[in-house]
Every structure is written in structure tokens, then in C-alpha cells.
Amino acid sequence: MISEVTVPDIGEFKNIPVIEILVKLGDHVQKDTPLIVLESDKATLDIPSPQAGVIKEVRIAIGDRVSRGSTILALEMPGDAIATDPPPVTTVPTTQFTTPTKPVDAAKSIGKIIASREPTVTVSRRPGGSPSVRRFARELGVNLETVNGSGPRGRILKEDLHRFVKTALAVPPTATSNDGTSPVRVTAWPQIDFSQFGKIERKKLTRIRQLAGDNLARNWALIPHVTNFEDADITDLDAFRTQLNLERSGTASKITVLAFLLKAVTATLAKYPEFNASLAGDELILKRYFHIGFAVDTPHGLMVPVIRAVDTKGIRQIAEETSLLAAQCRDGKLKLADMQGGCFTISSLGGIGGTGFTPIINAPEVAILGVTRAQVRPVWDGKLFQPRLIQPLTLSWDHRVIDGAAAARFLKTLASLLADFRRVLL
Ligand code: CAO
């Protein structure tokens, strides 16, 4: 089945010279594979193949002038491709536009008349270069749209390409914006053969660590983090916690400070809704539910399961759920659903130690609480130093959404709830 391929509707353009022929006899092409390039004073146009097939004859030469309907080449097509040909795809890159697709303009075939819709013609709004310049650019992997032409009407000359490549090689790799105006310059990651300094061992990162690492790098780099610090006096709370643990039945999970933190954070979020939110463009999405995530250290890497509707649950139930979810994380049995829907995260290193750290926000959340180990410290009561159990708290927050004063109030409220847990009921 051989069909003539003609120049489709190319809008205002007429008598345009062919500057490049991208296919040759015997080439297999797909639908929309560019066949030839036309160049007018204003733009270059890629004429794509209307169908998949094999090039049987090329009927134009470079320099020929063509208009709509001019025959370009003969294409042999498999019979079934013709019958089932879908309408043209009109999605094109943003730097290009499509000539209006008109209903069927029947292409004449040598053996048979084949009705086919016009293909999508892409028109580049840039000055062109000669075929040899375009070929050279392709070989170098240079996008001609990024090169300034110094020829007549901005035509790109070979010297322009040479200059472009020289300049690109002279500049160290940077993380600039597309227009090159970003003030941020990032040098390439150091590539060092460490074995020249001593014995080394290679260890592949686990999948979880890779995924978490990518997210953490994005969140750290893109969110303007600020971290506030606060101390909470949890002497009374810890006495209550110890009492509850003494009262618990054999199989019940041990209650740690974490369960109280989850509950107190939820009460604080209810008071400061902008902390229970996500940024979406220029809108803040405020959540009216309280699903709180907590970081779990596992042999495979960090995981963040989520406890749902913490506002509706008691301390014992929260403790049961945290210990169950943490066990599932460590056994690699956590369900995807249990990692989703979080509003806010608590990262507790209280079981390990430390006096403070600045956690990275778990996007698209806007704040995260970091907790280290509570310690008994001498606290001045106005007359005497009293031994009090002090819980260090850190809050990292997204400065696009939250201000320092709000963060200080949030932590102050949280500390006051932990100091007197009855206030959670208020
Ligand atoms: N102050 C003092 N002691 C604390 C404490 C605190 N804030 N928090 C926990 N402890 C104590 C517990 O009471 C427990 O004491 P006992 O051994 O005497 O019973 C001990 O420390 C161990 O607690 P735990 O860590 O097993 O339990 P948890 O509920 O506090 O924490 C979990 C559970 C899953 C959060 C924790 O095991 C974990 O994985 N933490 C690491 C999180 C992490 O890696 N964060 C960093 C991420 S980077 O942002």
C-alpha cells in the first residue's frame, strides 16, 4: 500500500524552501516522525509523517520550494495502519504551536486513495540555520533555540555554535534557572576515588533510604525552614505516665512520652490551624482532621506511619497503635495506607538521647516536632532550685506559611499542655 505524502496545511506559509530532508529511501518512520524541514523568513517548520511506514521514494530536493499539497515522498504503509489511524495528537511542546488541524484532506495514493487526517505540523518560532549547522548542532546535542544567531535576520552560523559550546564548557556546572539569572550557583558533586586514600567498602542504599533521601533533599532544599526551641516541664506528666504503666494489664503496650506528645500536639494544632495545613500554590489548605505521623527508625531506613484521628483517641489506644505501627515498620509489614494522610510529624529521639536537633519538614506538611531525651534539671522556683524533668522540644516550620511569633506561641502552648495535661481537655 503506497501513498503519496503531501505538505499539509501550513497556514500562511507558501513557496517555502526545503532546507533539510530528514529521511532517505528505505527508512522506517513512525506517525509524526519529522520528514523534512521547511524554512521561511520567520520560522522553520517540521513536516511530520502522517502514518507509520517505509520511505519508497523521496520526491523533493533541498532548495525546492513547496506549498500546501506539494508532494514530498511516497510512503509504503501496512494496510491495517491505514484503517485504524487515530486522529492527530494536538499536544505539542510549549515553544511550538500547531497549525489548525482541518478535516480530511485526502492524500492521493498510487494504488489506492487513502483518507487520512492531516498530521500535526510543528512550527518553531526561531530563526534557523543552514542544514549543515542544524546537523552539527544535532551532533553536539545543542538545542538551537538556546543559541543566538549572528547571521542575517538572526540566522545561526557555524561560528555561533562554536562560540556557544566554548562558553558552555568554560562555565562550571551550575544550578541556574532557565534564563540563567538565578543567583544560586552549585558546583558539581565531588567525584573522588576514595580507594586512593585507603581501603573502602561499597554498600548499596536500601530502597527506603533512597526514596526517603530524595524526599528529604527536596524538602530541605525547597522549604525555607526555621527551627524554634522550647523546654517543657513534664515532671507531673511523667509521674502520671509511670502510674498508668503500673496499672496496665499484662499484654498492653508500655506508655511512653510519645503518646502524650501525640495527644498534646493535636490539641495545639486545633488551636493553631495554620500548622495543620498544606501549601498549594497561593492557597493554604487547612485540615479539619488530625492524622499525626511519627518517625520510626528501622534497619531499612526511616519510616513515618500515621495515627489517624488522634483527637478521638485516648492515651492507651494511641500507645497501642504507635507500638503496633512501629513493629510493622521494623518487620517491613507497614501498609501503604498507614503512611498516608499525615498532617504533622513528630520525630522522637527520646528513647536514644541528645539535647536537641532540627528535623526536616515532611512535605506537604508545614511543621515538624523534634523531641530528645527528657532530663532532670535544677529549676529555680523563686526560692530554691527544684529537680524537674525537662523535655526539650524543637519545632521546624515553613516560613512561607508560619511566622516566628506563631511558632513561639505554638511551642509555648504545647509546653503548657505537657506541664499540666488536664489542659488538653479544655
Ligand atoms: N525522654 C526520656 N525518655 C524517653 C523519651 C523522652 N522523650 N522518649 C522515650 N523515652 C524512653 C522510654 O520511656 C523508654 O524507656 P524504658 O526503656 O525505660 O521503658 C525508652 O526511652 C525507649 O523508648 P522507645 O524509643 O522504645 O519508645 P518511644 O515510644 O519513645 O518511641 C519510636 C517509639 C518508634 C518513635 C522510636 O522507637 C523510634 O524509632 N525513634 C527514632 C525516630 C527517629 O529516628 N527520628 C529521627 C528522624 S530524623 O528526623
XYZ file of N, CA, C and O and ligand atoms in Angstrom, residues 241 254 256-258 294-297 302 326 330 347-352 357 359 371-374 391, ligand 1:
149
model
N 2.345 9.089 83.865
C 2.696 8.042 82.899
C 3.189 6.789 83.632
O 2.749 5.663 83.333
N 3.492 -0.535 76.616
C 4.000 0.455 77.564
C 3.689 1.852 77.034
O 3.775 2.101 75.831
N 4.702 5.540 76.580
C 5.890 6.414 76.630
C 5.427 7.862 76.467
O 4.245 8.123 76.205
N 6.365 8.773 76.584
C 6.034 10.194 76.449
C 5.406 10.470 75.074
O 4.607 11.388 74.916
N 5.779 9.628 74.092
C 5.315 9.854 72.728
C 3.785 9.919 72.632
O 3.237 10.774 71.920
N 4.604 9.756 62.956
C 5.766 9.753 63.847
C 6.886 8.951 63.187
O 6.646 7.934 62.547
N 8.104 9.484 63.286
C 9.243 8.855 62.613
C 9.638 7.581 63.346
O 9.679 7.543 64.573
N 9.898 6.535 62.582
C 10.349 5.264 63.158
C 11.682 4.893 62.516
O 11.816 4.873 61.292
N 12.633 4.614 63.380
C 13.958 4.211 62.934
C 13.919 2.702 62.676
O 13.601 1.927 63.578
N 14.415 5.236 57.543
C 13.389 5.969 58.289
C 12.007 5.781 57.662
O 11.864 5.866 56.443
N 4.979 0.847 64.812
C 6.454 0.816 64.829
C 6.940 -0.611 64.564
O 7.900 -0.820 63.801
N 9.271 -1.980 61.408
C 10.543 -2.704 61.583
C 10.507 -4.077 60.928
O 11.522 -4.588 60.478
N 9.103 13.627 65.416
C 10.301 12.806 65.307
C 10.918 12.739 66.696
O 11.441 13.728 67.202
N 10.788 11.570 67.331
C 11.241 11.455 68.713
C 12.509 10.619 68.834
O 12.537 9.441 68.477
N 13.539 11.240 69.352
C 14.777 10.518 69.659
C 14.899 10.362 71.178
O 15.979 10.094 71.690
N 13.751 10.532 71.846
C 13.736 10.495 73.316
C 14.233 9.182 73.892
O 14.801 9.155 74.986
N 14.027 8.109 73.168
C 14.483 6.802 73.663
C 15.985 6.639 73.492
O 16.562 5.673 74.015
N 16.613 7.525 72.762
C 18.036 7.355 72.455
C 18.885 8.402 73.195
O 19.808 8.054 73.925
N 17.715 18.684 68.146
C 18.072 18.580 66.735
C 17.016 19.315 65.932
O 15.946 19.654 66.440
N 14.705 18.912 62.927
C 14.181 17.977 61.917
C 13.762 18.679 60.629
O 13.462 19.871 60.623
N 11.918 15.780 69.171
C 11.905 15.530 70.612
C 13.176 14.770 70.993
O 13.514 13.777 70.349
N 13.881 15.250 72.001
C 15.036 14.492 72.504
C 14.759 14.055 73.945
O 13.642 14.210 74.444
N 15.752 13.535 74.598
C 15.508 12.860 75.876
C 15.259 13.852 77.018
O 16.025 14.818 77.190
N 14.196 13.606 77.755
C 13.917 14.450 78.930
C 14.968 14.180 80.006
O 15.401 13.038 80.189
N 11.608 18.356 79.314
C 11.542 17.761 77.968
C 11.923 18.819 76.921
O 11.183 19.785 76.719
N 12.542 11.352 77.364
C 13.049 10.413 78.169
N 12.883 9.093 77.940
C 12.205 8.749 76.838
C 11.669 9.670 75.956
C 11.847 11.040 76.271
N 11.365 11.997 75.477
N 11.040 9.039 74.976
C 11.186 7.731 75.200
N 11.889 7.542 76.334
C 12.221 6.285 76.951
C 11.013 5.390 77.008
O 10.206 5.685 78.125
C 11.660 4.056 77.069
O 12.134 3.869 78.370
P 12.215 2.407 79.063
O 13.147 1.621 78.251
O 12.673 2.706 80.428
O 10.827 1.880 79.013
C 12.889 4.217 76.176
O 13.138 5.599 76.109
C 12.726 3.685 74.754
O 11.553 4.248 74.162
P 11.198 3.859 72.669
O 12.068 4.592 71.754
O 11.203 2.387 72.535
O 9.684 4.288 72.519
P 9.062 5.656 72.047
O 7.600 5.474 72.145
O 9.621 6.809 72.729
O 9.469 5.770 70.517
C 9.663 5.214 68.236
C 8.981 4.906 69.535
C 9.134 4.300 67.193
C 9.356 6.653 67.843
C 11.169 5.091 68.417
O 11.471 3.754 68.738
C 11.980 5.477 67.219
O 12.089 4.755 66.210
N 12.598 6.636 67.320
C 13.514 7.117 66.285
C 12.856 8.187 65.445
C 13.894 8.803 64.554
O 14.753 8.126 64.031
N 13.828 10.114 64.422
C 14.821 10.839 63.729
C 14.377 11.066 62.362
S 15.247 12.327 61.613
O 14.154 13.476 61.568
